[in-house]
Structure formats: structure tokens, C-alpha cells
Amino acid sequence: MVENVKLSGMPSIGLTIYPTYPDGLFRGGMSKPYIYQNGGDWTWFGGRMIQQLIANGFVKEAYEEVRPMIDLVIKHHGFYEWYGKGGVPSGSGKFKGSAGVLSKSISEFNNWAKEQQ
């Protein structure tokens, strides 16, 4: 996942697919790469990856990979549905799916920290 993020230039492990489908393969909203589900970056998806990293003992990696997601929320003052190239927000800025998975991820970090005491 991390390698795909580096190669794609997208902001986080919320990256839906990489490599993307070629430009023009689909009609409509997914016809271009890094748009919507054709390589868009979705926090609600990436947040689930964070939760699984924590659950499987990869807490350091989870923390490193959640930071870009949280930074985008802070930078754009909202929980957007997805991000395009350059971290450009798209869709609703009040997407409950993104807010929910990031909140749960933070709770999982807190639970892990309590277990370490």
C-alpha cells in the first residue's frame, strides 16, 4: 500500500486502486485516472486499513499512515468523501464515513496506549 501511494503521488493509503484504469476506458465520472473510484483517495477506506494495522501490531506504521489523513481534514476544515491528486478535496465536506473511521482509528490508538501502561 505504501509503495502504491509513493508511485501514485496520492496522499494516503486510502488510495482505491493503483495503477489506475487508463484515461477514457470508462464513460462519465471515472473516465480519468485519480478521479473518484479510479484511484481517488478515500479516508473511509484508508481509516479501515489503519484500524487493521493497529489490530495486527503495526502501530508505528498505522500512526505514520494516519497522519496524512488527519492533516487533510485539518487543512480543508472538513471530512471530505475523497481526495484527488495533490490532496484536492471532493464530494461532501461533512462525510460521516470519513469522520467515523478516523474517530474509531483514534480510539484504537488510545486503547493500544492504555494496554501499554
PDB file of C-alpha atoms in Angstrom:
ATOM      1  CA  MET A   1       0.000   0.000   0.000  1.00  0.00           C
ATOM      2  CA  VAL A   2       2.746   2.409   0.951  1.00  0.00           C
ATOM      3  CA  GLU A   3       4.629   1.751  -2.278  1.00  0.00           C
ATOM      4  CA  ASN A   4       1.465   2.388  -4.311  1.00  0.00           C
ATOM      5  CA  VAL A   5       0.975   5.719  -2.529  1.00  0.00           C
ATOM      6  CA  LYS A   6       4.561   6.725  -3.359  1.00  0.00           C
ATOM      7  CA  LEU A   7       4.255   5.673  -7.002  1.00  0.00           C
ATOM      8  CA  SER A   8       0.853   7.311  -7.492  1.00  0.00           C
ATOM      9  CA  GLY A   9       1.577  10.606  -5.752  1.00  0.00           C
ATOM     10  CA  MET A  10      -1.687  10.344  -3.849  1.00  0.00           C
ATOM     11  CA  PRO A  11      -1.925  11.474  -0.217  1.00  0.00           C
ATOM     12  CA  SER A  12      -2.604   8.290   1.742  1.00  0.00           C
ATOM     13  CA  ILE A  13      -3.279   4.558   1.885  1.00  0.00           C
ATOM     14  CA  GLY A  14      -6.907   5.460   1.209  1.00  0.00           C
ATOM     15  CA  LEU A  15      -5.884   5.124  -2.454  1.00  0.00           C
ATOM     16  CA  THR A  16      -8.550   2.947  -4.079  1.00  0.00           C
ATOM     17  CA  ILE A  17      -6.580   1.328  -6.899  1.00  0.00           C
ATOM     18  CA  TYR A  18      -3.139   1.584  -8.404  1.00  0.00           C
ATOM     19  CA  PRO A  19      -2.320   1.531 -11.185  1.00  0.00           C
ATOM     20  CA  THR A  20      -5.433   3.331 -12.313  1.00  0.00           C
ATOM     21  CA  TYR A  21      -7.554   2.418 -15.299  1.00  0.00           C
ATOM     22  CA  PRO A  22      -6.423   4.331 -18.407  1.00  0.00           C
ATOM     23  CA  ASP A  23      -7.991   7.646 -19.338  1.00  0.00           C
ATOM     24  CA  GLY A  24     -11.171   7.118 -21.365  1.00  0.00           C
ATOM     25  CA  LEU A  25     -11.691   3.440 -20.504  1.00  0.00           C
ATOM     26  CA  PHE A  26     -14.929   4.354 -18.695  1.00  0.00           C
ATOM     27  CA  ARG A  27     -17.586   6.876 -19.562  1.00  0.00           C
ATOM     28  CA  GLY A  28     -18.621   9.520 -17.075  1.00  0.00           C
ATOM     29  CA  GLY A  29     -17.138  10.353 -13.700  1.00  0.00           C
ATOM     30  CA  MET A  30     -14.425   7.681 -13.650  1.00  0.00           C
ATOM     31  CA  SER A  31     -13.059   8.276 -17.119  1.00  0.00           C
ATOM     32  CA  LYS A  32      -9.902  10.000 -15.846  1.00  0.00           C
ATOM     33  CA  PRO A  33      -7.259   8.490 -13.534  1.00  0.00           C
ATOM     34  CA  TYR A  34      -7.241   9.559  -9.872  1.00  0.00           C
ATOM     35  CA  ILE A  35     -10.888  10.599 -10.031  1.00  0.00           C
ATOM     36  CA  TYR A  36     -13.466   9.040  -7.730  1.00  0.00           C
ATOM     37  CA  GLN A  37     -13.013   5.231  -7.551  1.00  0.00           C
ATOM     38  CA  ASN A  38     -10.402   5.225 -10.321  1.00  0.00           C
ATOM     39  CA  GLY A  39      -7.502   5.891  -7.975  1.00  0.00           C
ATOM     40  CA  GLY A  40      -9.136   8.508  -5.758  1.00  0.00           C
ATOM     41  CA  ASP A  41      -8.057   8.606  -2.130  1.00  0.00           C
ATOM     42  CA  TRP A  42     -10.873   7.777   0.310  1.00  0.00           C
ATOM     43  CA  THR A  43     -10.337   8.306   4.031  1.00  0.00           C
ATOM     44  CA  TRP A  44     -13.191   5.957   4.971  1.00  0.00           C
ATOM     45  CA  PHE A  45     -11.242   3.180   3.227  1.00  0.00           C
ATOM     46  CA  GLY A  46      -7.807   4.230   4.464  1.00  0.00           C
ATOM     47  CA  GLY A  47      -9.078   4.537   8.021  1.00  0.00           C
ATOM     48  CA  ARG A  48     -10.115   0.897   7.945  1.00  0.00           C
ATOM     49  CA  MET A  49      -6.580  -0.012   6.896  1.00  0.00           C
ATOM     50  CA  ILE A  50      -5.290   1.992   9.875  1.00  0.00           C
ATOM     51  CA  GLN A  51      -7.555   0.045  12.227  1.00  0.00           C
ATOM     52  CA  GLN A  52      -6.275  -3.259  10.864  1.00  0.00           C
ATOM     53  CA  LEU A  53      -2.657  -2.159  11.146  1.00  0.00           C
ATOM     54  CA  ILE A  54      -3.258  -1.373  14.829  1.00  0.00           C
ATOM     55  CA  ALA A  55      -5.135  -4.643  15.412  1.00  0.00           C
ATOM     56  CA  ASN A  56      -2.237  -6.595  13.925  1.00  0.00           C
ATOM     57  CA  GLY A  57       0.515  -4.888  15.888  1.00  0.00           C
ATOM     58  CA  PHE A  58       1.725  -2.389  13.269  1.00  0.00           C
ATOM     59  CA  VAL A  59       1.036   0.637  15.469  1.00  0.00           C
ATOM     60  CA  LYS A  60       4.059   2.680  14.371  1.00  0.00           C
ATOM     61  CA  GLU A  61       3.130   2.158  10.720  1.00  0.00           C
ATOM     62  CA  ALA A  62      -0.513   2.962  11.468  1.00  0.00           C
ATOM     63  CA  TYR A  63       0.479   6.249  13.098  1.00  0.00           C
ATOM     64  CA  GLU A  64       2.704   7.190  10.148  1.00  0.00           C
ATOM     65  CA  GLU A  65      -0.065   6.397   7.663  1.00  0.00           C
ATOM     66  CA  VAL A  66      -2.931   8.105   9.516  1.00  0.00           C
ATOM     67  CA  ARG A  67      -1.083  11.440   9.701  1.00  0.00           C
ATOM     68  CA  PRO A  68      -1.719  12.413   6.043  1.00  0.00           C
ATOM     69  CA  MET A  69      -5.441  11.726   6.512  1.00  0.00           C
ATOM     70  CA  ILE A  70      -5.691  13.818   9.656  1.00  0.00           C
ATOM     71  CA  ASP A  71      -3.596  16.568   8.068  1.00  0.00           C
ATOM     72  CA  LEU A  72      -6.036  16.760   5.129  1.00  0.00           C
ATOM     73  CA  VAL A  73      -9.024  17.025   7.474  1.00  0.00           C
ATOM     74  CA  ILE A  74      -7.356  19.874   9.352  1.00  0.00           C
ATOM     75  CA  LYS A  75      -6.135  21.643   6.204  1.00  0.00           C
ATOM     76  CA  HIS A  76      -9.543  21.568   4.497  1.00  0.00           C
ATOM     77  CA  HIS A  77     -11.676  22.030   7.637  1.00  0.00           C
ATOM     78  CA  GLY A  78     -13.847  19.015   6.930  1.00  0.00           C
ATOM     79  CA  PHE A  79     -14.265  15.305   6.441  1.00  0.00           C
ATOM     80  CA  TYR A  80     -14.391  15.056   2.655  1.00  0.00           C
ATOM     81  CA  GLU A  81     -15.538  11.955   0.822  1.00  0.00           C
ATOM     82  CA  TRP A  82     -12.384  11.590  -1.241  1.00  0.00           C
ATOM     83  CA  TYR A  83      -9.270  13.390  -2.463  1.00  0.00           C
ATOM     84  CA  GLY A  84      -7.739  13.714  -5.905  1.00  0.00           C
ATOM     85  CA  LYS A  85      -4.164  14.423  -6.968  1.00  0.00           C
ATOM     86  CA  GLY A  86      -2.440  16.923  -4.739  1.00  0.00           C
ATOM     87  CA  GLY A  87      -4.896  16.216  -1.920  1.00  0.00           C
ATOM     88  CA  VAL A  88      -7.693  18.164  -3.615  1.00  0.00           C
ATOM     89  CA  PRO A  89     -10.913  17.509  -1.644  1.00  0.00           C
ATOM     90  CA  SER A  90     -14.035  16.287  -3.441  1.00  0.00           C
ATOM     91  CA  GLY A  91     -17.562  15.358  -2.506  1.00  0.00           C
ATOM     92  CA  SER A  92     -19.250  16.332   0.712  1.00  0.00           C
ATOM     93  CA  GLY A  93     -17.092  18.069   3.310  1.00  0.00           C
ATOM     94  CA  LYS A  94     -19.238  16.504   6.032  1.00  0.00           C
ATOM     95  CA  PHE A  95     -18.896  12.861   5.054  1.00  0.00           C
ATOM     96  CA  LYS A  96     -19.775  10.836   8.127  1.00  0.00           C
ATOM     97  CA  GLY A  97     -17.945   7.764   6.812  1.00  0.00           C
ATOM     98  CA  SER A  98     -14.615   9.590   6.960  1.00  0.00           C
ATOM     99  CA  ALA A  99     -15.351  11.135  10.340  1.00  0.00           C
ATOM    100  CA  GLY A 100     -16.406   7.771  11.759  1.00  0.00           C
ATOM    101  CA  VAL A 101     -13.402   5.727  10.671  1.00  0.00           C
ATOM    102  CA  LEU A 102     -10.912   8.387  11.745  1.00  0.00           C
ATOM    103  CA  SER A 103     -12.643   8.674  15.110  1.00  0.00           C
ATOM    104  CA  LYS A 104     -12.566   4.908  15.542  1.00  0.00           C
ATOM    105  CA  SER A 105      -8.901   4.830  14.496  1.00  0.00           C
ATOM    106  CA  ILE A 106      -8.052   7.406  17.156  1.00  0.00           C
ATOM    107  CA  SER A 107      -9.976   5.330  19.716  1.00  0.00           C
ATOM    108  CA  GLU A 108      -7.959   2.268  18.674  1.00  0.00           C
ATOM    109  CA  PHE A 109      -4.700   4.201  19.184  1.00  0.00           C
ATOM    110  CA  ASN A 110      -5.943   5.246  22.641  1.00  0.00           C
ATOM    111  CA  ASN A 111      -6.912   1.662  23.503  1.00  0.00           C
ATOM    112  CA  TRP A 112      -3.493   0.430  22.406  1.00  0.00           C
ATOM    113  CA  ALA A 113      -1.779   3.109  24.519  1.00  0.00           C
ATOM    114  CA  LYS A 114      -3.805   2.132  27.608  1.00  0.00           C
ATOM    115  CA  GLU A 115      -2.820  -1.507  27.115  1.00  0.00           C
ATOM    116  CA  GLN A 116       0.861  -0.489  27.106  1.00  0.00           C
ATOM    117  CA  GLN A 117       0.698   1.074  30.593  1.00  0.00           C
TER     118      GLN A 117
END
